[in-house]
mmCIF file of C-alpha atoms in Angstrom:
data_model
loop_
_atom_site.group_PDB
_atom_site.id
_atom_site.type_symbol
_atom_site.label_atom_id
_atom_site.label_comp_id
_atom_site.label_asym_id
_atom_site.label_seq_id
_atom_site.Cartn_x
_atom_site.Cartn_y
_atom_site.Cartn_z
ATOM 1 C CA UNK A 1 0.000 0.000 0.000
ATOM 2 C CA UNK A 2 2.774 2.259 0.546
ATOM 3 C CA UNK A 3 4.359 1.772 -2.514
ATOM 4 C CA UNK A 4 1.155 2.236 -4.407
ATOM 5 C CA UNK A 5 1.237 6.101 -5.800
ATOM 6 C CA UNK A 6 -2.359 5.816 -6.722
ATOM 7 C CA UNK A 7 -3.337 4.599 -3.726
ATOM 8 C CA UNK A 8 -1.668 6.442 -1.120
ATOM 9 C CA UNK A 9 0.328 9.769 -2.363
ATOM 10 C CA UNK A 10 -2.296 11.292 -5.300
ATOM 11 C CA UNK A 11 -5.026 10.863 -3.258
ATOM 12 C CA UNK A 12 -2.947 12.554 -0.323
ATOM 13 C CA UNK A 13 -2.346 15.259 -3.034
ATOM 14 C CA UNK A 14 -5.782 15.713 -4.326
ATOM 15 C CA UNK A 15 -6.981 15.874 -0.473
ATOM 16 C CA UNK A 16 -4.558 18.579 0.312
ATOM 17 C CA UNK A 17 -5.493 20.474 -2.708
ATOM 18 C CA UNK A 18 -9.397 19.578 -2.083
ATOM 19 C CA UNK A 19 -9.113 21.223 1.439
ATOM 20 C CA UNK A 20 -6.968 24.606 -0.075
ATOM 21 C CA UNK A 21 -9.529 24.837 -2.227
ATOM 22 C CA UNK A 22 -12.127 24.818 0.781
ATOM 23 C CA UNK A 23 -10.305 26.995 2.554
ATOM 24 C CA UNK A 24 -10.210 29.665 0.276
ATOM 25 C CA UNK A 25 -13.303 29.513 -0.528
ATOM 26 C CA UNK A 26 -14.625 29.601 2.988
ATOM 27 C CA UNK A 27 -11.458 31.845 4.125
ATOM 28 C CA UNK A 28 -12.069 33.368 7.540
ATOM 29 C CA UNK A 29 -15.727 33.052 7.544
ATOM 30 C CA UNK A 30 -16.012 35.233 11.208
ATOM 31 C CA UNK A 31 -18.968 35.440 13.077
ATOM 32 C CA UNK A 32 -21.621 37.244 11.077
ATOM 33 C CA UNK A 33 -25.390 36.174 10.694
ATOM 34 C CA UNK A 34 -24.423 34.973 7.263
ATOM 35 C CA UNK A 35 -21.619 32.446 8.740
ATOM 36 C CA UNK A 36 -24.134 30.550 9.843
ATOM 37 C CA UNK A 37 -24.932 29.272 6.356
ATOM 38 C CA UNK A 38 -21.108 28.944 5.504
ATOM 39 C CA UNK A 39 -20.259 27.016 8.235
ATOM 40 C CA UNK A 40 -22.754 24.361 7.872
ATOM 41 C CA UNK A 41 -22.072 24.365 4.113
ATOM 42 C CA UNK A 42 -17.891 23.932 4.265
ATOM 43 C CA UNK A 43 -18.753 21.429 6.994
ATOM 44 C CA UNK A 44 -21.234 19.094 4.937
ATOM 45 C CA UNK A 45 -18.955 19.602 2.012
ATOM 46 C CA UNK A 46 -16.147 18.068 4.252
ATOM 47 C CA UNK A 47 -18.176 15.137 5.631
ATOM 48 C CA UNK A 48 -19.654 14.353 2.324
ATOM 49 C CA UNK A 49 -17.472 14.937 -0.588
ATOM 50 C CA UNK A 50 -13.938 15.028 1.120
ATOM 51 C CA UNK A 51 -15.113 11.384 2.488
ATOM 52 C CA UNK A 52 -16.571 10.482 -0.540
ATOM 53 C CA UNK A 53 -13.186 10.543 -2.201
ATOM 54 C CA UNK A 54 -11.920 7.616 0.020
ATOM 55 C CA UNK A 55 -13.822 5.874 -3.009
ATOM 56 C CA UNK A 56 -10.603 6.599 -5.048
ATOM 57 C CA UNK A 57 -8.960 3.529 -3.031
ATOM 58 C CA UNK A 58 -11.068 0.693 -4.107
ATOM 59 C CA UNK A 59 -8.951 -0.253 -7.213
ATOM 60 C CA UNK A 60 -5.873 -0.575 -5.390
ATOM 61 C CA UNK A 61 -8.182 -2.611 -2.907
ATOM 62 C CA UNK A 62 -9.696 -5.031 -5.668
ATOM 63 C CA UNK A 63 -6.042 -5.789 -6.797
ATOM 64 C CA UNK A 64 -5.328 -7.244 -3.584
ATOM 65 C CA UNK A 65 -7.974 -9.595 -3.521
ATOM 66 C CA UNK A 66 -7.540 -10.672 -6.849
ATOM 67 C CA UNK A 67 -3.784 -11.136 -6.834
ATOM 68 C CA UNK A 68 -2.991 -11.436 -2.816
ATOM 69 C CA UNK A 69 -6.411 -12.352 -1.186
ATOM 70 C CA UNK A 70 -7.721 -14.693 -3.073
ATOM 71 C CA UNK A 71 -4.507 -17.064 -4.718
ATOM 72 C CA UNK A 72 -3.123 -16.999 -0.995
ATOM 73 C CA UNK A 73 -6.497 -17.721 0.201
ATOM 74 C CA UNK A 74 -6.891 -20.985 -2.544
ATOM 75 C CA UNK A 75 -3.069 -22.019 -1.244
ATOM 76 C CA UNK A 76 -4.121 -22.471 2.383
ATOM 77 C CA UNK A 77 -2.024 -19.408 3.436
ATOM 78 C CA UNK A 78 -4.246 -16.578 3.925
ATOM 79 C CA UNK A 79 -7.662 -16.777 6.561
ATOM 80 C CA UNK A 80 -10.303 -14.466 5.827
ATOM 81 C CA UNK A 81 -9.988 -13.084 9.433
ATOM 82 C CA UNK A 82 -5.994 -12.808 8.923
ATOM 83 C CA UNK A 83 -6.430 -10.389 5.399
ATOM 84 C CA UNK A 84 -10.065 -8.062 7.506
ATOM 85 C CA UNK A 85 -7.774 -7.500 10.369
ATOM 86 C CA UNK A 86 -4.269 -7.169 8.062
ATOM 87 C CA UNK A 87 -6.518 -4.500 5.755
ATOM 88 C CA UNK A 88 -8.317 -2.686 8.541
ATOM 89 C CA UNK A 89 -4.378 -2.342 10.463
ATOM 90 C CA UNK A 90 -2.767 -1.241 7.426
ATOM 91 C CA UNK A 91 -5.171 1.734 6.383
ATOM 92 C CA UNK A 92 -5.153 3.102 9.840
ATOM 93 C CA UNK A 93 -1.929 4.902 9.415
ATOM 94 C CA UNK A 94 -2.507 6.599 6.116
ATOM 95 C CA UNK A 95 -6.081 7.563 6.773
ATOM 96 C CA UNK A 96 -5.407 9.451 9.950
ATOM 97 C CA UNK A 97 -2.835 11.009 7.407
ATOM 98 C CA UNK A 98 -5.300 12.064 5.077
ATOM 99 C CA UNK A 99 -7.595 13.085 7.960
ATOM 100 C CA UNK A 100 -4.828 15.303 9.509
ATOM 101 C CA UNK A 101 -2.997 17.274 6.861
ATOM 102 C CA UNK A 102 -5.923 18.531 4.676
ATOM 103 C CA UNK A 103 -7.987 18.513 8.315
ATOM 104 C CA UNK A 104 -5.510 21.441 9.553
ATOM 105 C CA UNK A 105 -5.712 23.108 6.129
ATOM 106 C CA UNK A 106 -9.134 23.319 5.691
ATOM 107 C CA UNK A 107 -9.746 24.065 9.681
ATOM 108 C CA UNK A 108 -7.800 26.870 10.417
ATOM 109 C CA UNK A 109 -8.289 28.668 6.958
ATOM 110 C CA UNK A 110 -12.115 28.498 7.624
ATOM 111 C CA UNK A 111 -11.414 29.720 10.883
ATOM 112 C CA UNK A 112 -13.805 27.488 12.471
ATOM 113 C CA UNK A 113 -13.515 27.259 16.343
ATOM 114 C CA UNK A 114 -10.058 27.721 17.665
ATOM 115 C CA UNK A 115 -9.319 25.435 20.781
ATOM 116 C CA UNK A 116 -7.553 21.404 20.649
ATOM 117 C CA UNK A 117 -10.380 19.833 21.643
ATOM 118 C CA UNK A 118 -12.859 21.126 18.848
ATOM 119 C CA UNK A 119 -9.653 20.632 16.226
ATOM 120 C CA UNK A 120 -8.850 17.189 18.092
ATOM 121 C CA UNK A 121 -13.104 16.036 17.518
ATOM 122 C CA UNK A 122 -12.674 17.455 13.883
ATOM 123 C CA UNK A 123 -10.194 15.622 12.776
ATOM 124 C CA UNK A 124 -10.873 12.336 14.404
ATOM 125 C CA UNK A 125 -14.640 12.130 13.220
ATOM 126 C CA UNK A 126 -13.434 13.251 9.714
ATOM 127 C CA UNK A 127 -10.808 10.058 9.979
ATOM 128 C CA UNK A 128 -13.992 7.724 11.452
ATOM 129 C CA UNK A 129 -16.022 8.371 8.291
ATOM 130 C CA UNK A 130 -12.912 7.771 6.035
ATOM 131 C CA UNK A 131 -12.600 4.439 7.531
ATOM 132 C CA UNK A 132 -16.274 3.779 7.095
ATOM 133 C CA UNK A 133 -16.374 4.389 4.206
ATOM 134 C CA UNK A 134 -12.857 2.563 3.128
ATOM 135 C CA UNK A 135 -15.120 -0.485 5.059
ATOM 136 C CA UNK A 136 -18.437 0.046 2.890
ATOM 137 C CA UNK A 137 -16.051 -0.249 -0.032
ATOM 138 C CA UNK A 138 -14.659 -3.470 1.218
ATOM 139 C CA UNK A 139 -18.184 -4.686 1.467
ATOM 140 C CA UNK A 140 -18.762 -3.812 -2.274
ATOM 141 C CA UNK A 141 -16.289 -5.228 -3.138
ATOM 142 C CA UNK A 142 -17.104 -8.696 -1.940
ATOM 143 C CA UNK A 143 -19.805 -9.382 -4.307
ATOM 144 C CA UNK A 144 -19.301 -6.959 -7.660
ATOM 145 C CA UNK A 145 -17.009 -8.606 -10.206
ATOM 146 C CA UNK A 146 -14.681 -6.046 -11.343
ATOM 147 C CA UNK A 147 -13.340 -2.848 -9.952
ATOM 148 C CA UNK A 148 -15.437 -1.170 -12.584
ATOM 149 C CA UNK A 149 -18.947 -2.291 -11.301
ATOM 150 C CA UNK A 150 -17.758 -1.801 -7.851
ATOM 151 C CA UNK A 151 -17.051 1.752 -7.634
ATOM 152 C CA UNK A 152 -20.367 2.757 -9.444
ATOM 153 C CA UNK A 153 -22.192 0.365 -6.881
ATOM 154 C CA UNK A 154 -20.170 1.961 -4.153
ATOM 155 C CA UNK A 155 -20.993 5.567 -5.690
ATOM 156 C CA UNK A 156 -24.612 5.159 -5.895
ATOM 157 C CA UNK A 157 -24.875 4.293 -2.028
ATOM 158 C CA UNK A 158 -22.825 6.853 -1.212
ATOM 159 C CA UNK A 159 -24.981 9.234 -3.475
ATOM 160 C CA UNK A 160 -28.384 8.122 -1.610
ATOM 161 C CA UNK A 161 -27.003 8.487 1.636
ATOM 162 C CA UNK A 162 -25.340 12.111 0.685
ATOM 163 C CA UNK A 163 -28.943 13.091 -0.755
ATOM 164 C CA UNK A 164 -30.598 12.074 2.280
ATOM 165 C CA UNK A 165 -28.345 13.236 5.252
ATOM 166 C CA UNK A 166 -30.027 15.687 6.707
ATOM 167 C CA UNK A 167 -28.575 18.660 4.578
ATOM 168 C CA UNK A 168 -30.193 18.877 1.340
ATOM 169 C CA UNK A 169 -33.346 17.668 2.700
ATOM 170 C CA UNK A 170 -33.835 18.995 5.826
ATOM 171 C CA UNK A 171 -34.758 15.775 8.658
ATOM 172 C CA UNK A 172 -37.891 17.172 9.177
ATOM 173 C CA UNK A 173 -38.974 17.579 6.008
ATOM 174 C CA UNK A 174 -37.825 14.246 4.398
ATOM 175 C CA UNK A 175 -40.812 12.190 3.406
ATOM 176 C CA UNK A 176 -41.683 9.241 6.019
ATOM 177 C CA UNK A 177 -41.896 6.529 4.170
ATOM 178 C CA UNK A 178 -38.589 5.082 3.194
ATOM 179 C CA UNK A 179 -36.490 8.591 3.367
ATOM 180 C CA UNK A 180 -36.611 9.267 6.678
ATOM 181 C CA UNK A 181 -37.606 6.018 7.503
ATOM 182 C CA UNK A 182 -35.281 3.756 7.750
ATOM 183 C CA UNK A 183 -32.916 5.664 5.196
ATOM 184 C CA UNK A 184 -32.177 9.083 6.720
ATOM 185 C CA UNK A 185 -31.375 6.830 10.253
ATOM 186 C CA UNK A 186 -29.024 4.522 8.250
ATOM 187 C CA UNK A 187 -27.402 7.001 6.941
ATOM 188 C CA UNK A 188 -23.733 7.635 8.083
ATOM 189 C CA UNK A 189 -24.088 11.169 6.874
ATOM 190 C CA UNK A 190 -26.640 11.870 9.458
ATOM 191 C CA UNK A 191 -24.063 11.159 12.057
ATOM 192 C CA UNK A 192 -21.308 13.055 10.746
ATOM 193 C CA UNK A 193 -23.133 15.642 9.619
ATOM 194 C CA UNK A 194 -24.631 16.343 13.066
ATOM 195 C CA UNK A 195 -21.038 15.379 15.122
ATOM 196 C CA UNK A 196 -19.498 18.327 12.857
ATOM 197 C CA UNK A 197 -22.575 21.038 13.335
ATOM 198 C CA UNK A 198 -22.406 20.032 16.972
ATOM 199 C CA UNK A 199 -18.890 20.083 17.897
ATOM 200 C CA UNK A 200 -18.882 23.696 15.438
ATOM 201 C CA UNK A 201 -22.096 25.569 16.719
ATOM 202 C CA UNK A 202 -22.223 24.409 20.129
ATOM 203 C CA UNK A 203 -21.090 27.659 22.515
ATOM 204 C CA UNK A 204 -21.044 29.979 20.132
ATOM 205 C CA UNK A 205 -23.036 32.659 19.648
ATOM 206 C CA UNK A 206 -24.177 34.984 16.489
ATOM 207 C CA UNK A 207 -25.697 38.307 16.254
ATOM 208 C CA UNK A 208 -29.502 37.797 14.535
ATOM 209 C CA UNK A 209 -30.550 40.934 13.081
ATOM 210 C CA UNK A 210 -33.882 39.310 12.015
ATOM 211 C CA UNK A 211 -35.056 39.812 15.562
ATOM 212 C CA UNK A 212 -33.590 43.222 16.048
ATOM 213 C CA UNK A 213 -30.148 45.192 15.780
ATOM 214 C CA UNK A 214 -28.992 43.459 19.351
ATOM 215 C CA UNK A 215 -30.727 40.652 19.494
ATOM 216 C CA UNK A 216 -28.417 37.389 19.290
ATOM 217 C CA UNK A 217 -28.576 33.845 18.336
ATOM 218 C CA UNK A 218 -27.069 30.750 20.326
ATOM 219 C CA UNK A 219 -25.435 28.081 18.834
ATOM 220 C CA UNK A 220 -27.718 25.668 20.444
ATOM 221 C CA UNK A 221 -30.184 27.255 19.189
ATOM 222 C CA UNK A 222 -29.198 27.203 15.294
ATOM 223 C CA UNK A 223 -28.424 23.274 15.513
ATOM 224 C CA UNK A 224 -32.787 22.852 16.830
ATOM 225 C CA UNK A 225 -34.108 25.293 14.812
ATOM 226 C CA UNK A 226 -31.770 25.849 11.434
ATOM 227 C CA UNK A 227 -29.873 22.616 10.807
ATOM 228 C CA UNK A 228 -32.896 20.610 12.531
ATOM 229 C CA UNK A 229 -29.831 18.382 15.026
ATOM 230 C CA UNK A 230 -31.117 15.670 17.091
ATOM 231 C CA UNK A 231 -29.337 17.518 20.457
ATOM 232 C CA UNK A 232 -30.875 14.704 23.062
ATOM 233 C CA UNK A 233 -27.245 13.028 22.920
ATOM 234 C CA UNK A 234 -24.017 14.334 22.560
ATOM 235 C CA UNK A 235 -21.410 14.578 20.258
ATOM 236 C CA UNK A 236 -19.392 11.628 21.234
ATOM 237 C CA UNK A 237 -22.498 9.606 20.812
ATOM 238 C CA UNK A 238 -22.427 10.587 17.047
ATOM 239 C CA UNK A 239 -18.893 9.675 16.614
ATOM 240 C CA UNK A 240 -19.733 6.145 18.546
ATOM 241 C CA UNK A 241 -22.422 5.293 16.131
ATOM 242 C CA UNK A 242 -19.749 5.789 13.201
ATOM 243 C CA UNK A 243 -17.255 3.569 14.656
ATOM 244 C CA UNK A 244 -19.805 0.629 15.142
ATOM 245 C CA UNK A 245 -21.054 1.232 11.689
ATOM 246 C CA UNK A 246 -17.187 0.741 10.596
ATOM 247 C CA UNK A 247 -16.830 -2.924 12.877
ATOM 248 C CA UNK A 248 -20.320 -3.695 11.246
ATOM 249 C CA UNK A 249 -19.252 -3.227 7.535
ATOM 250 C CA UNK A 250 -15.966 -5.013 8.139
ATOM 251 C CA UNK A 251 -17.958 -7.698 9.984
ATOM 252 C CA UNK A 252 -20.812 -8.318 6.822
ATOM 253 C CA UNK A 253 -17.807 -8.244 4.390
ATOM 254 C CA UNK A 254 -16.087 -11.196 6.699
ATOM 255 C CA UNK A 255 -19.601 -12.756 6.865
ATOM 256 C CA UNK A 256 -20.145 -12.430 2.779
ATOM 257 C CA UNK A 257 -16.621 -13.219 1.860
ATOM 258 C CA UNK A 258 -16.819 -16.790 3.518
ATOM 259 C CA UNK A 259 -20.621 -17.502 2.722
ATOM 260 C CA UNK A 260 -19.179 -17.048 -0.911
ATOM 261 C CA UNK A 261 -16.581 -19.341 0.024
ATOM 262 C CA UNK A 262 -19.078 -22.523 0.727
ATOM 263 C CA UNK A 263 -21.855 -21.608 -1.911
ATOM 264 C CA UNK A 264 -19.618 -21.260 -4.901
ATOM 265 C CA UNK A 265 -18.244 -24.765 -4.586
ATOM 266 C CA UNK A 266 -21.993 -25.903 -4.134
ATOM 267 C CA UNK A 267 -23.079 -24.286 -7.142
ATOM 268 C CA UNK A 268 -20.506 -25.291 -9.283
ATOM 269 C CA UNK A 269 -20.868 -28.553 -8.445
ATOM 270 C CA UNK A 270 -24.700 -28.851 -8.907
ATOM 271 C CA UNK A 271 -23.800 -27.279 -12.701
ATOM 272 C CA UNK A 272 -21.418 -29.995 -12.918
ATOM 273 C CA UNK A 273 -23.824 -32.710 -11.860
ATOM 274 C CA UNK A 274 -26.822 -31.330 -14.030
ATOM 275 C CA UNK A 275 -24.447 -31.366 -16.901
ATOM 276 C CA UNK A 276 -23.212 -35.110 -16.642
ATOM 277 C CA UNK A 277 -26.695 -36.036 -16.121
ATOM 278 C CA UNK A 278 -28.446 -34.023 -19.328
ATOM 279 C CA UNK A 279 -29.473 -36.527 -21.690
ATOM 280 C CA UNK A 280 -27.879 -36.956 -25.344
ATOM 281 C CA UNK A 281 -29.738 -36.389 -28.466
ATOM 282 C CA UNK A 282 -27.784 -38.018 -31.495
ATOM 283 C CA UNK A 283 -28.499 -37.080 -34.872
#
């Protein structure tokens, strides 16, 4: 993986510029009424698009389980377990890289709240989606046949799940049936939308001229009644939800990887039967 410029150093690159370009845009947004809007905005942006390029990693990944995974895997060499945990261990480093570097960019240029802790929640939650989604990949990839297939599949879910997050739509006015139930709850978006509005907007404050030249808005009070945030739980409980979602994707590729293992041979073999036993027409 190291060695792999595709994999690890253009996508590093692309992040970096990705998160200038952010910043720029979004360059010292202060603390205006208008802020409001950019804020939320640069920070969907982040947990949507700047996660959605962890996508760019699945062709390296379908490689290894062609060439590695699978011929060590027919050899006797290489448990399913043994190449989850390898994987999960080896992309560690370079996402918290990814999460970091373009994470301090982006952060400070914005100009978004200046203490550790807030920076510290930032850029572990961005680095907790990354992995998710690195682990949704994985799951693709376990039953598309080609690298091709697999990152449309993988696009499309993440497309749905962008779409339906809580920021286009607002929660409250998704429709019931199947949008906000079960989608916009399945959603990892809805989680890392919400962990970045609440570890942004909570303790600030904001002047609100539509109620008067001194009249002020709270924080708190943008994340119920703007962005619509489910504030009966806390950050960390956002963050949580993320990191099971990653040990549950990693856990249904596992589980799909060796149910393949023991119907494939069943198949094949009842094609093989129902082939020796077709009858012969001669002519």
């Amino acid at each position: 993986m190291y060695r792999d410029l595709g994999y690890y150093w253009l996508r590093l690159a692309i992040y970096i510029a990705l998160s200038l370009c952010t910043g720029s845009i979004f360059y010292d947004v202060g603390f205006s009424f208008g802020s409001i809007q950019a804020r939320g905005t640069m920070l969907m942006f982040v947990a949507a698009f700047l996660t959605f390029m962890a996508i760019g990693g699945f062709p390296s990944f379908i490689e290894d389980m062609k060439q590695i995974f699978r011929r060590e895997r027919l050899n006797g060499h290489y448990e399913v377990g043994a190449f989850v945990v390898g994987n999960t261990l080896s992309s560690i480093p370079y996402l918290f890289l990814i999460s970091l570097i373009p994470g301090v960019i982006a952060y400070f240029l914005v100009g978004l709240q200046k203490s550790i802790e807030h920076f510290t929640y930032f850029a572990l939650l961005l680095f907790v989606t990354m992995l998710l989604v690195e682990s949704l990949m994985m799951m693709v990839a376990s039953f598309v046949p080609d690298f091709l297939m697999g990152v449309i599949t993988g696009a499309g879910i993440q497309g749905v799940m962008v779409l339906n997050g809580g920021f286009f739509r607002l929660p409250n006015d998704l429709p019931n049936l199947f949008w906000k139930y079960p989608m916009y709850y399945i959603s990892f978006h809805k989680y890392a939308n919400q962990g970045f509005y609440k570890n942004e907007f909570e303790g600030l404050t904001f002047p609100n001229p539509q109620q008067g030249a001194n009249s002020s808005i709270s924080g708190e009070e943008i994340l119920r009644s703007v962005w619509q945030v489910d504030t009966g739980y806390s950050k960390w409980i956002d963050i949580a939800i993320l990191f099971g979602m990653v040990v549950f994707y990693r856990l249904m590729f596992l589980g799909i990887v060796k149910l393949g293992e023991k119907v494939k041979p069943m198949l094949k073999k009842r094609v093989g039967s129902s082939k020796k036993t077709s009858p012969v027409v001669e002519i």
